[in-house]
Coordinates of C-alpha atoms (C1' of nucleotides) in Angstrom, one line a residue:
Chain A
M1 CA 10.7 -12.3 43.7
E2 CA 9.2 -15.7 43.4
E3 CA 10.6 -17.9 40.7
Q4 CA 8.1 -19.4 38.3
F5 CA 8.5 -21.5 35.2
Y6 CA 6.5 -22.2 32.2
T7 CA 7.0 -25.5 30.3
Y8 CA 6.1 -26.5 26.8
Q9 CA 6.5 -29.6 24.7
Y10 CA 8.0 -27.6 21.9
P11 CA 10.3 -24.6 21.9
H12 CA 8.4 -21.3 22.1
P13 CA 10.1 -18.1 21.1
A14 CA 9.5 -15.0 23.1
I15 CA 7.3 -12.3 21.6
T16 CA 7.8 -8.6 22.0
V17 CA 6.0 -5.5 20.6
D18 CA 8.3 -2.7 19.6
C19 CA 6.8 0.7 19.0
I20 CA 7.8 3.3 16.4
I21 CA 6.1 6.4 17.8
F22 CA 6.5 9.3 15.4
G23 CA 6.0 12.7 16.9
F24 CA 5.2 15.9 15.2
D25 CA 6.0 19.2 16.9
G26 CA 4.7 21.5 14.2
Q27 CA 8.0 21.6 12.4
S28 CA 9.7 18.3 11.8
L29 CA 9.1 14.6 12.3
K30 CA 10.6 12.9 15.3
V31 CA 10.7 9.5 16.8
M32 CA 10.6 8.3 20.4
L33 CA 13.8 6.5 21.5
I34 CA 14.9 5.2 24.8
Q35 CA 18.4 4.6 26.0
R36 CA 18.8 1.0 27.4
K37 CA 20.0 0.5 30.9
S38 CA 20.8 -3.2 30.8
E39 CA 22.5 -5.7 28.6
P40 CA 22.3 -6.6 25.9
F41 CA 23.1 -3.3 24.1
A42 CA 23.3 -1.4 27.4
K43 CA 23.5 2.4 26.9
M44 CA 22.5 2.1 23.3
W45 CA 19.4 3.8 21.9
A46 CA 16.4 1.6 21.0
L47 CA 12.8 1.6 20.2
P48 CA 10.4 1.3 23.2
G49 CA 8.9 -2.1 23.6
A50 CA 7.6 -4.7 25.9
F51 CA 7.1 -8.5 26.1
V52 CA 3.6 -9.5 25.3
D53 CA 1.5 -10.5 28.3
E54 CA -0.3 -13.8 28.4
A55 CA -3.7 -12.4 28.1
E56 CA -3.3 -9.2 26.1
S57 CA -3.6 -8.7 22.3
L58 CA -0.7 -7.4 20.3
E59 CA -2.4 -4.0 19.9
S60 CA -3.2 -3.8 23.6
C61 CA 0.5 -4.4 24.2
A62 CA 1.4 -1.5 21.9
E63 CA -1.1 0.7 23.7
R64 CA 0.4 -0.3 27.0
V65 CA 3.9 0.8 25.9
L66 CA 2.4 4.1 24.8
Q67 CA 0.7 4.5 28.1
K68 CA 3.9 3.6 30.0
E69 CA 6.2 5.9 28.1
G70 CA 4.0 8.9 27.8
N71 CA 0.8 8.4 29.6
I72 CA -1.3 8.9 26.5
S73 CA -3.9 6.8 24.7
G74 CA -6.3 6.8 21.8
V75 CA -3.9 7.5 19.0
Y76 CA -3.5 6.3 15.4
L77 CA -1.7 3.0 15.8
E78 CA -1.0 0.4 13.1
Q79 CA 0.8 -2.9 12.9
L80 CA 3.9 -2.4 10.8
F81 CA 5.7 -5.7 10.4
T82 CA 6.9 -8.7 12.3
F83 CA 10.6 -9.2 12.6
G84 CA 11.7 -12.8 13.3
L85 CA 15.3 -13.6 12.3
P86 CA 16.6 -16.2 14.7
S87 CA 19.6 -14.1 15.5
R88 CA 18.1 -10.8 16.1
D89 CA 18.3 -11.0 19.9
P90 CA 21.5 -12.5 21.4
R91 CA 19.7 -13.9 24.5
E92 CA 17.1 -16.1 23.0
R93 CA 14.8 -16.4 20.1
V94 CA 12.7 -13.2 20.2
I95 CA 10.1 -12.3 17.6
S96 CA 9.1 -8.7 17.5
V97 CA 5.8 -7.4 16.2
A98 CA 6.3 -3.7 15.4
Y99 CA 3.5 -1.2 15.7
M100 CA 3.8 2.4 14.6
G101 CA 1.9 5.5 15.7
L102 CA 1.8 9.2 15.1
V103 CA 1.3 11.7 17.9
K104 CA 1.9 15.3 18.8
T105 CA 5.1 15.6 20.9
A106 CA 3.3 18.2 23.0
D107 CA 0.8 15.6 24.2
F108 CA 3.6 13.5 25.7
E109 CA 5.4 13.9 28.9
L110 CA 8.4 11.6 28.5
I111 CA 9.5 9.9 31.6
A112 CA 12.3 7.3 31.5
G113 CA 11.1 3.9 32.9
N114 CA 13.0 1.5 35.2
D115 CA 14.9 -0.1 32.4
E116 CA 15.8 3.2 30.7
L117 CA 18.5 5.7 31.2
Q118 CA 16.8 8.3 29.0
I119 CA 13.8 8.8 26.8
E120 CA 13.8 11.4 24.0
W121 CA 12.2 12.6 20.8
R122 CA 14.9 12.4 18.1
D123 CA 14.6 14.1 14.8
I124 CA 14.2 11.6 11.9
S125 CA 17.3 13.1 10.3
E126 CA 19.5 12.5 13.3
I127 CA 19.1 8.9 14.4
P128 CA 22.0 7.1 16.0
D129 CA 22.8 3.5 15.6
L130 CA 20.1 1.5 17.4
A131 CA 20.1 -1.7 19.4
F132 CA 19.1 -5.0 18.0
D133 CA 17.7 -4.7 14.4
H134 CA 15.9 -1.5 15.4
S135 CA 17.5 0.7 12.8
Q136 CA 16.0 -1.6 10.2
I137 CA 12.7 -1.6 11.9
L138 CA 12.7 2.2 12.0
Q139 CA 13.6 2.5 8.4
T140 CA 10.7 0.2 7.5
A141 CA 8.4 2.4 9.5
I142 CA 9.6 5.5 7.7
D143 CA 9.1 3.9 4.3
R144 CA 5.7 2.8 5.4
I145 CA 4.4 6.1 6.7
R146 CA 5.7 7.9 3.6
G147 CA 3.9 5.5 1.4
K148 CA 0.8 5.5 3.5
I149 CA 0.4 9.2 3.9
R150 CA -0.1 9.6 0.1
Y151 CA -3.5 7.9 0.2
Q152 CA -4.7 7.9 3.7
P153 CA -5.6 10.8 6.0
I154 CA -2.9 10.1 8.5
G155 CA -2.3 12.9 10.8
F156 CA -5.8 14.3 10.4
E157 CA -6.7 12.4 13.6
L158 CA -3.7 13.7 15.4
M159 CA -4.4 17.3 14.7
N160 CA -6.8 17.2 17.6
A161 CA -10.2 18.6 16.6
K162 CA -9.0 21.6 14.6
F163 CA -6.0 22.5 12.4
T164 CA -5.2 24.9 9.6
I165 CA -4.3 23.7 6.1
P166 CA -0.8 25.1 6.3
Q167 CA -0.2 23.2 9.6
L168 CA -1.3 20.0 7.9
Q169 CA 0.9 20.7 5.0
Q170 CA 3.8 21.2 7.4
L171 CA 3.2 17.7 8.7
Y172 CA 3.1 16.3 5.2
E173 CA 6.3 17.9 4.2
A174 CA 8.0 16.7 7.4
I175 CA 7.0 13.1 6.7
L176 CA 7.7 13.2 3.0
G177 CA 10.9 15.1 3.4
K178 CA 10.1 17.5 0.6
S179 CA 8.2 20.7 0.0
L180 CA 4.8 20.8 -1.7
D181 CA 3.1 23.6 -3.5
R182 CA 1.0 25.5 -1.1
R183 CA -1.8 26.3 -3.5
N184 CA -2.1 22.8 -5.1
F185 CA -2.0 21.1 -1.7
R186 CA -4.9 23.2 -0.6
K187 CA -6.8 22.7 -3.8
K188 CA -6.5 19.0 -3.8
L189 CA -7.4 18.6 -0.1
L190 CA -10.5 20.7 -0.4
S191 CA -11.6 19.1 -3.6
M192 CA -12.0 15.7 -1.8
Q193 CA -14.3 17.3 0.7
I194 CA -13.1 15.5 3.8
L195 CA -12.5 18.8 5.6
K196 CA -15.1 20.9 7.4
Q197 CA -14.3 24.6 7.7
L198 CA -14.8 26.1 11.1
S199 CA -15.8 29.7 11.6
E200 CA -12.8 30.1 13.9
K201 CA -9.5 31.6 12.8
Q202 CA -5.9 31.7 14.1
Q203 CA -5.3 34.4 16.7
N204 CA -2.2 36.6 17.3
V205 CA -0.2 35.6 14.2
A206 CA 1.9 38.2 12.5
H207 CA 0.3 37.7 9.2
K208 CA -3.1 36.8 7.7
A209 CA -4.8 34.4 10.1
A210 CA -5.5 30.9 8.6
S211 CA -8.9 29.5 9.3
Y212 CA -9.3 26.2 11.2
Y213 CA -10.7 23.0 9.7
E214 CA -11.7 19.7 11.2
F215 CA -11.6 16.2 9.7
D216 CA -14.9 15.1 8.3
R217 CA -14.8 11.5 9.4
E218 CA -18.3 10.7 8.3
R219 CA -17.7 11.8 4.8
Y220 CA -14.4 9.9 4.8
E221 CA -16.0 6.7 5.8
V222 CA -18.5 7.1 3.0
L223 CA -15.7 7.5 0.4
M224 CA -13.9 4.5 1.8
K225 CA -17.1 2.3 1.6
E226 CA -17.5 3.4 -2.0
G227 CA -13.9 2.2 -2.7
I228 CA -12.8 5.7 -3.6
Y229 CA -9.1 5.9 -3.8
L230 CA -7.8 9.2 -2.4
E231 CA -4.5 10.5 -3.6
L232 CA -3.6 13.2 -1.1
V233 CA -0.2 14.0 -2.5
Chain B
M1 CA 8.5 -40.6 20.5
E2 CA 10.8 -39.2 23.1
E3 CA 9.2 -36.6 25.4
Q4 CA 11.1 -33.4 25.7
F5 CA 10.3 -30.1 27.4
Y6 CA 11.2 -26.5 27.1
T7 CA 11.1 -24.3 30.1
Y8 CA 11.0 -20.5 30.3
Q9 CA 10.8 -18.0 33.2
Y10 CA 8.0 -16.1 31.5
P11 CA 5.0 -17.4 29.5
H12 CA 5.8 -17.8 25.8
P13 CA 3.1 -18.0 23.2
A14 CA 3.4 -20.5 20.4
I15 CA 4.2 -19.0 16.9
T16 CA 2.8 -20.3 13.6
V17 CA 3.1 -19.2 10.1
D18 CA -0.1 -19.5 8.0
C19 CA 0.1 -19.2 4.3
I20 CA -2.4 -17.7 1.9
I21 CA -1.2 -19.1 -1.4
F22 CA -3.2 -17.6 -4.3
G23 CA -3.2 -19.7 -7.4
F24 CA -3.9 -18.5 -10.9
D25 CA -5.0 -21.0 -13.5
G26 CA -5.3 -18.7 -16.4
Q27 CA -8.9 -18.0 -15.7
S28 CA -9.7 -17.2 -12.1
L29 CA -8.1 -16.7 -8.7
K30 CA -8.0 -19.6 -6.3
V31 CA -6.5 -20.2 -2.9
M32 CA -4.9 -23.2 -1.4
L33 CA -6.9 -24.8 1.5
I34 CA -6.4 -27.9 3.5
Q35 CA -9.0 -29.9 5.4
R36 CA -7.9 -30.6 8.9
K37 CA -7.6 -34.1 10.2
S38 CA -7.3 -33.4 13.9
E39 CA -9.0 -31.3 16.6
P40 CA -9.5 -28.5 17.1
F41 CA -11.7 -27.8 14.1
A42 CA -11.3 -31.4 12.7
K43 CA -12.7 -31.7 9.2
M44 CA -12.9 -28.0 8.7
W45 CA -11.1 -26.3 6.0
A46 CA -8.1 -24.1 6.9
L47 CA -5.1 -22.3 5.5
P48 CA -1.9 -24.4 5.4
G49 CA 0.6 -23.5 8.1
A50 CA 3.3 -24.7 10.4
F51 CA 4.8 -24.0 13.8
V52 CA 8.0 -21.9 13.5
D53 CA 11.1 -24.0 14.1
E54 CA 13.7 -22.8 16.6
A55 CA 16.3 -21.9 14.0
E56 CA 14.3 -20.8 11.0
S57 CA 13.2 -17.3 10.0
L58 CA 9.6 -16.6 9.5
E59 CA 10.0 -16.4 5.8
S60 CA 11.9 -19.7 5.7
C61 CA 9.0 -21.2 7.6
A62 CA 6.6 -20.0 4.9
E63 CA 8.8 -21.4 2.2
R64 CA 8.9 -24.7 4.1
V65 CA 5.1 -24.8 4.0
L66 CA 5.1 -24.1 0.3
Q67 CA 7.6 -26.8 -0.2
K68 CA 5.7 -29.3 1.9
E69 CA 2.3 -28.7 0.2
G70 CA 3.3 -28.4 -3.3
N71 CA 7.0 -29.0 -3.7
I72 CA 7.7 -25.6 -5.2
S73 CA 10.0 -22.8 -4.3
G74 CA 11.1 -19.3 -5.4
V75 CA 7.8 -17.6 -5.6
Y76 CA 6.5 -14.1 -4.8
L77 CA 6.0 -14.3 -1.0
E78 CA 5.2 -11.5 1.3
Q79 CA 4.4 -11.0 4.9
L80 CA 0.7 -10.1 5.3
F81 CA -0.1 -9.5 9.0
T82 CA 0.3 -11.0 12.4
F83 CA -2.8 -12.2 14.2
G84 CA -2.5 -12.4 17.9
L85 CA -5.8 -12.2 19.7
P86 CA -5.4 -14.3 22.9
S87 CA -8.5 -16.4 22.1
R88 CA -7.8 -17.3 18.5
D89 CA -6.7 -20.8 19.3
P90 CA -8.6 -22.8 21.8
R91 CA -5.6 -24.9 22.9
E92 CA -3.1 -22.3 24.0
R93 CA -2.0 -18.8 23.1
V94 CA -0.9 -19.0 19.4
I95 CA 0.3 -16.0 17.4
S96 CA 0.2 -16.4 13.7
V97 CA 2.3 -14.6 11.2
A98 CA 0.5 -14.7 7.9
Y99 CA 2.4 -14.8 4.6
M100 CA 0.8 -14.6 1.2
G101 CA 2.0 -15.8 -2.2
L102 CA 0.9 -16.0 -5.7
V103 CA 1.7 -19.0 -8.0
K104 CA 0.4 -20.8 -11.0
T105 CA -1.8 -23.7 -10.0
A106 CA -0.2 -25.7 -12.8
D107 CA 3.2 -25.6 -11.0
F108 CA 1.8 -27.3 -8.0
E109 CA 1.1 -31.0 -7.4
L110 CA -1.1 -30.9 -4.3
I111 CA -0.6 -33.8 -1.9
A112 CA -2.4 -33.9 1.4
G113 CA 0.1 -34.1 4.3
N114 CA -0.2 -36.2 7.4
D115 CA -2.4 -33.9 9.3
E116 CA -4.7 -33.2 6.3
L117 CA -7.6 -35.1 4.9
Q118 CA -7.6 -33.1 1.7
I119 CA -5.8 -30.2 0.0
E120 CA -7.4 -28.2 -2.8
W121 CA -7.4 -25.1 -4.8
R122 CA -10.7 -23.3 -4.1
D123 CA -12.1 -20.4 -6.1
I124 CA -12.0 -17.1 -4.3
S125 CA -15.7 -16.8 -4.8
E126 CA -16.5 -20.1 -3.2
I127 CA -14.8 -20.2 0.1
P128 CA -16.3 -22.2 3.0
D129 CA -16.2 -21.3 6.6
L130 CA -12.6 -21.7 7.8
A131 CA -11.1 -22.9 11.1
F132 CA -9.7 -20.5 13.7
D133 CA -9.7 -16.9 12.4
H134 CA -8.6 -18.0 9.0
S135 CA -11.6 -16.5 7.2
Q136 CA -10.6 -13.2 8.5
I137 CA -7.0 -13.8 7.6
L138 CA -8.0 -14.8 4.0
Q139 CA -10.1 -11.7 3.7
T140 CA -7.2 -9.5 4.8
A141 CA -5.1 -11.2 2.2
I142 CA -7.6 -10.6 -0.6
D143 CA -7.9 -6.9 0.4
R144 CA -4.1 -6.7 0.4
I145 CA -3.5 -8.2 -2.9
R146 CA -6.2 -6.1 -4.5
G147 CA -4.7 -3.0 -3.2
K148 CA -1.2 -4.0 -3.9
I149 CA -1.7 -5.1 -7.5
R150 CA -2.7 -1.6 -8.4
Y151 CA 0.8 -0.2 -7.9
Q152 CA 3.2 -3.2 -7.9
P153 CA 4.0 -5.6 -10.7
I154 CA 2.6 -8.6 -8.8
G155 CA 2.2 -11.5 -11.1
F156 CA 4.8 -10.4 -13.5
E157 CA 7.2 -12.7 -11.7
L158 CA 4.8 -15.6 -11.6
M159 CA 4.2 -15.5 -15.3
N160 CA 7.4 -17.4 -15.7
A161 CA 9.8 -15.8 -18.2
K162 CA 7.2 -14.9 -20.9
F163 CA 3.6 -14.0 -21.1
T164 CA 1.2 -12.1 -23.3
I165 CA -0.4 -8.9 -22.3
P166 CA -3.9 -10.4 -22.5
Q167 CA -2.8 -13.2 -20.2
L168 CA -1.6 -10.6 -17.7
Q169 CA -4.8 -8.8 -18.0
Q170 CA -6.7 -12.0 -17.2
L171 CA -4.8 -12.2 -14.0
Y172 CA -5.5 -8.6 -13.1
E173 CA -9.2 -9.1 -13.8
A174 CA -9.3 -12.3 -11.7
I175 CA -7.6 -10.5 -8.7
L176 CA -9.6 -7.3 -9.0
G177 CA -12.8 -9.1 -9.7
K178 CA -13.8 -6.8 -12.5
S179 CA -13.0 -6.4 -16.2
L180 CA -10.7 -3.8 -17.6
D181 CA -10.6 -2.2 -21.0
R182 CA -8.2 -4.2 -23.2
R183 CA -6.8 -1.2 -25.0
N184 CA -6.2 1.0 -22.1
F185 CA -4.7 -1.8 -20.1
R186 CA -2.1 -2.4 -22.8
K187 CA -1.5 1.3 -23.3
K188 CA -0.8 2.0 -19.7
L189 CA 1.4 -1.1 -19.2
L190 CA 3.5 -0.3 -22.2
S191 CA 3.8 3.3 -21.4
M192 CA 5.7 2.5 -18.2
Q193 CA 8.3 0.5 -20.1
I194 CA 8.7 -2.3 -17.7
L195 CA 8.0 -4.9 -20.4
K196 CA 10.4 -6.2 -23.0
Q197 CA 8.8 -7.5 -26.1
L198 CA 10.1 -10.8 -27.4
S199 CA 10.2 -11.8 -31.0
E200 CA 8.2 -15.0 -30.2
K201 CA 4.5 -15.2 -30.6
Q202 CA 1.7 -17.5 -29.5
Q203 CA 1.4 -20.7 -31.5
N204 CA -1.8 -22.7 -32.5
V205 CA -4.4 -20.3 -31.3
A206 CA -7.5 -19.9 -33.4
H207 CA -7.1 -16.2 -33.8
K208 CA -4.4 -13.6 -34.1
A209 CA -1.4 -14.7 -32.1
A210 CA -0.4 -12.4 -29.3
S211 CA 3.3 -11.7 -28.9
Y212 CA 5.2 -12.6 -25.7
Y213 CA 6.7 -10.2 -23.3
E214 CA 9.0 -10.5 -20.3
F215 CA 9.2 -8.4 -17.2
D216 CA 12.1 -5.9 -17.4
R217 CA 13.3 -6.2 -13.8
E218 CA 16.3 -3.9 -14.2
R219 CA 14.2 -1.1 -15.5
Y220 CA 11.7 -1.6 -12.7
E221 CA 14.4 -1.4 -10.1
V222 CA 15.5 1.9 -11.6
L223 CA 12.0 3.3 -11.4
M224 CA 11.6 2.2 -7.8
K225 CA 15.0 3.8 -6.9
E226 CA 13.8 7.0 -8.4
G227 CA 10.7 6.8 -6.2
I228 CA 8.4 6.6 -9.2
Y229 CA 5.0 5.6 -8.3
L230 CA 3.5 3.2 -10.8
E231 CA -0.3 3.0 -11.1
L232 CA -0.9 -0.1 -13.1
V233 CA -4.7 0.0 -12.9
Chain C
dT1 C1' -0.4 54.2 6.8
dT2 C1' 3.1 51.5 5.1
dT3 C1' 5.4 47.1 5.3
dC4 C1' 5.8 42.3 5.5
dA5 C1' 4.8 37.6 5.7
dA6 C1' 1.6 34.2 5.0
dT7 C1' -3.2 32.9 3.5
dG8 C1' -6.3 32.1 -0.1
dC9 C1' -8.2 32.3 -5.1
dG10 C1' -7.8 31.8 -10.0
dT11 C1' -6.0 30.4 -14.5
dA12 C1' -3.5 28.4 -18.2
dA13 C1' -0.6 24.6 -20.0
dT14 C1' 0.4 20.0 -19.7
dT15 C1' -0.5 15.3 -18.8
dA16 C1' -3.4 11.3 -17.7
dT17 C1' -7.7 8.8 -18.2
dG18 C1' -11.6 6.5 -20.2
dA19 C1' -14.5 5.3 -24.1
dC20 C1' -14.5 3.6 -28.4
dA21 C1' -13.6 3.0 -33.8
dC22 C1' -11.1 0.2 -36.8
dA23 C1' -7.3 -2.4 -38.9
dA24 C1' -4.6 -6.9 -38.8
dA25 C1' -3.5 -11.7 -38.0
dG26 C1' -4.5 -16.4 -38.4
dA27 C1' -7.1 -20.6 -37.8
dT28 C1' -11.7 -22.5 -39.4
dT29 C1' -15.4 -23.4 -42.5
dG30 C1' -18.2 -23.9 -46.6
Chain D
dC1 C1' -9.6 -20.5 -51.7
dA2 C1' -12.4 -16.9 -50.2
dA3 C1' -15.4 -15.7 -46.6
dT4 C1' -15.9 -15.8 -41.6
dC5 C1' -14.8 -15.4 -36.9
dT6 C1' -12.3 -14.3 -32.9
dT7 C1' -8.8 -12.0 -30.7
dT8 C1' -4.7 -8.9 -30.9
dG9 C1' -3.0 -4.5 -31.7
dT10 C1' -3.1 0.8 -33.0
dG11 C1' -5.1 5.2 -33.0
dT12 C1' -8.1 9.1 -31.7
dC13 C1' -10.7 12.3 -29.1
dA14 C1' -13.2 14.3 -25.3
dT15 C1' -12.8 14.9 -20.5
dA16 C1' -10.5 15.0 -16.1
dA17 C1' -6.5 15.6 -13.2
dT18 C1' -2.1 17.7 -12.3
dT19 C1' 1.3 21.2 -12.2
dA20 C1' 3.2 25.7 -12.3
dC21 C1' 2.5 30.1 -11.3
dG22 C1' 0.3 35.2 -10.8
dC23 C1' -1.9 38.0 -7.8
dA24 C1' -5.2 39.8 -4.4
dT25 C1' -6.2 39.6 0.7
dT26 C1' -5.5 39.7 5.6
dG27 C1' -3.8 41.4 9.9
dA28 C1' 0.0 42.3 13.0
dA29 C1' 4.0 45.1 13.4
dA30 C1' 6.9 49.0 12.3

DNA sequence: TTTCAATGCGTAATTATGACACAAAGATTG
DNA sequence: CAATCTTTGTGTCATAATTACGCATTGAAA
């Protein structure tokens, strides 16, 4: 490989984007972790990430990571925080912009990349020590999504096209880490009229079939424009 | 000046911290703006900022900007967002981490620095076009502080030591840009028990003197630990 | 046709919110 | 020194939102 160098008059830190990709499998909340192949922190688990390319935006970089690790695109993705303590990477000064996303694990086909020994979905309740300051980054992400889900329809998008109310509740309970009253959850959700009921129902379930809904994005945008503050939980 | 160069194997963007310092003067909400001396965007107004030093954290950098522009320290300061579009600076790739803060304008003595023609508090309702993407950054900050103030005791800290409830309400109204009911504001605030009433009262006011309160930080921390969700407005 | 597990609807008690009346304090004014 | 004026501070009441449940319904499986 050809050696090339970039020279600046002042010191420039390196910039990475690290991704916290939460995955929902219908039951519990998981997060995508990779096992590092190389030093530093070889063999330790870490969040997937990449150095920011010269010409790409931060968000594009996060999308690139998603594409690389699971070949998917078009998911809810949001900037979480920028971590920049001078000592957070032993090699050189590296500032990391963290993005977080939420996907269905079933949509991913995890394939370990060149720098990775393994890649896995790990349950939120069983996270090992992570490389760099990634444990702290992950904790920040968990706090954020728990706060956010209370007043933003996170997860409605990820329930592609159609979902039942109990399925959505399962997601909420997985994220919040506590159970919610079935009847009140339904009542509140329906009262804000951001769901459209479909005629379709569940098939082949050993109990009363729940009916499918879809997210009424138009209606939601209207509410947002009016500055209406949803409290989903 | 001695010429020195820093060389890397991969391209490294430059990193700045830009600060949105909101100032409260007892009446309305203002923001600190500087007028640029040099190109690009010479003579245009912009947010104060600085390149991140090799050894300082992002937050330290924000504190350094505060120190430089107004010789103050120890204020509410929070990371807002990181702006990283490749084209946002015409010179080279510059990624900007924005921090926002809230201070009392009276605590500042604004002195234009070497690269600045002027430095001023500008009312939130009278903001000119700003250099770079700073208009967008400022708008993001306004949105954020308006959202945040609803459920976090922002401004309690800045009311140094003691303040009256009507003074606090004035701040809330300035930030939210609308008036609130005096009686309900008081009732709600007192009901959450994060204020300690002092024996002291206002002096030399041409009407009934309001009594001073202070923020009960201990009690607030307890509430946060319990996961209690305050809704201040 | 009975059982079982989960969906879906309703209701009552409690709590929170919003609108507003009125008393109290304290400087100012005639 | 009493009347006035402005702002603080307390209370009330109707309405809305939240919470905690009871119970009927559905549809596959036993």
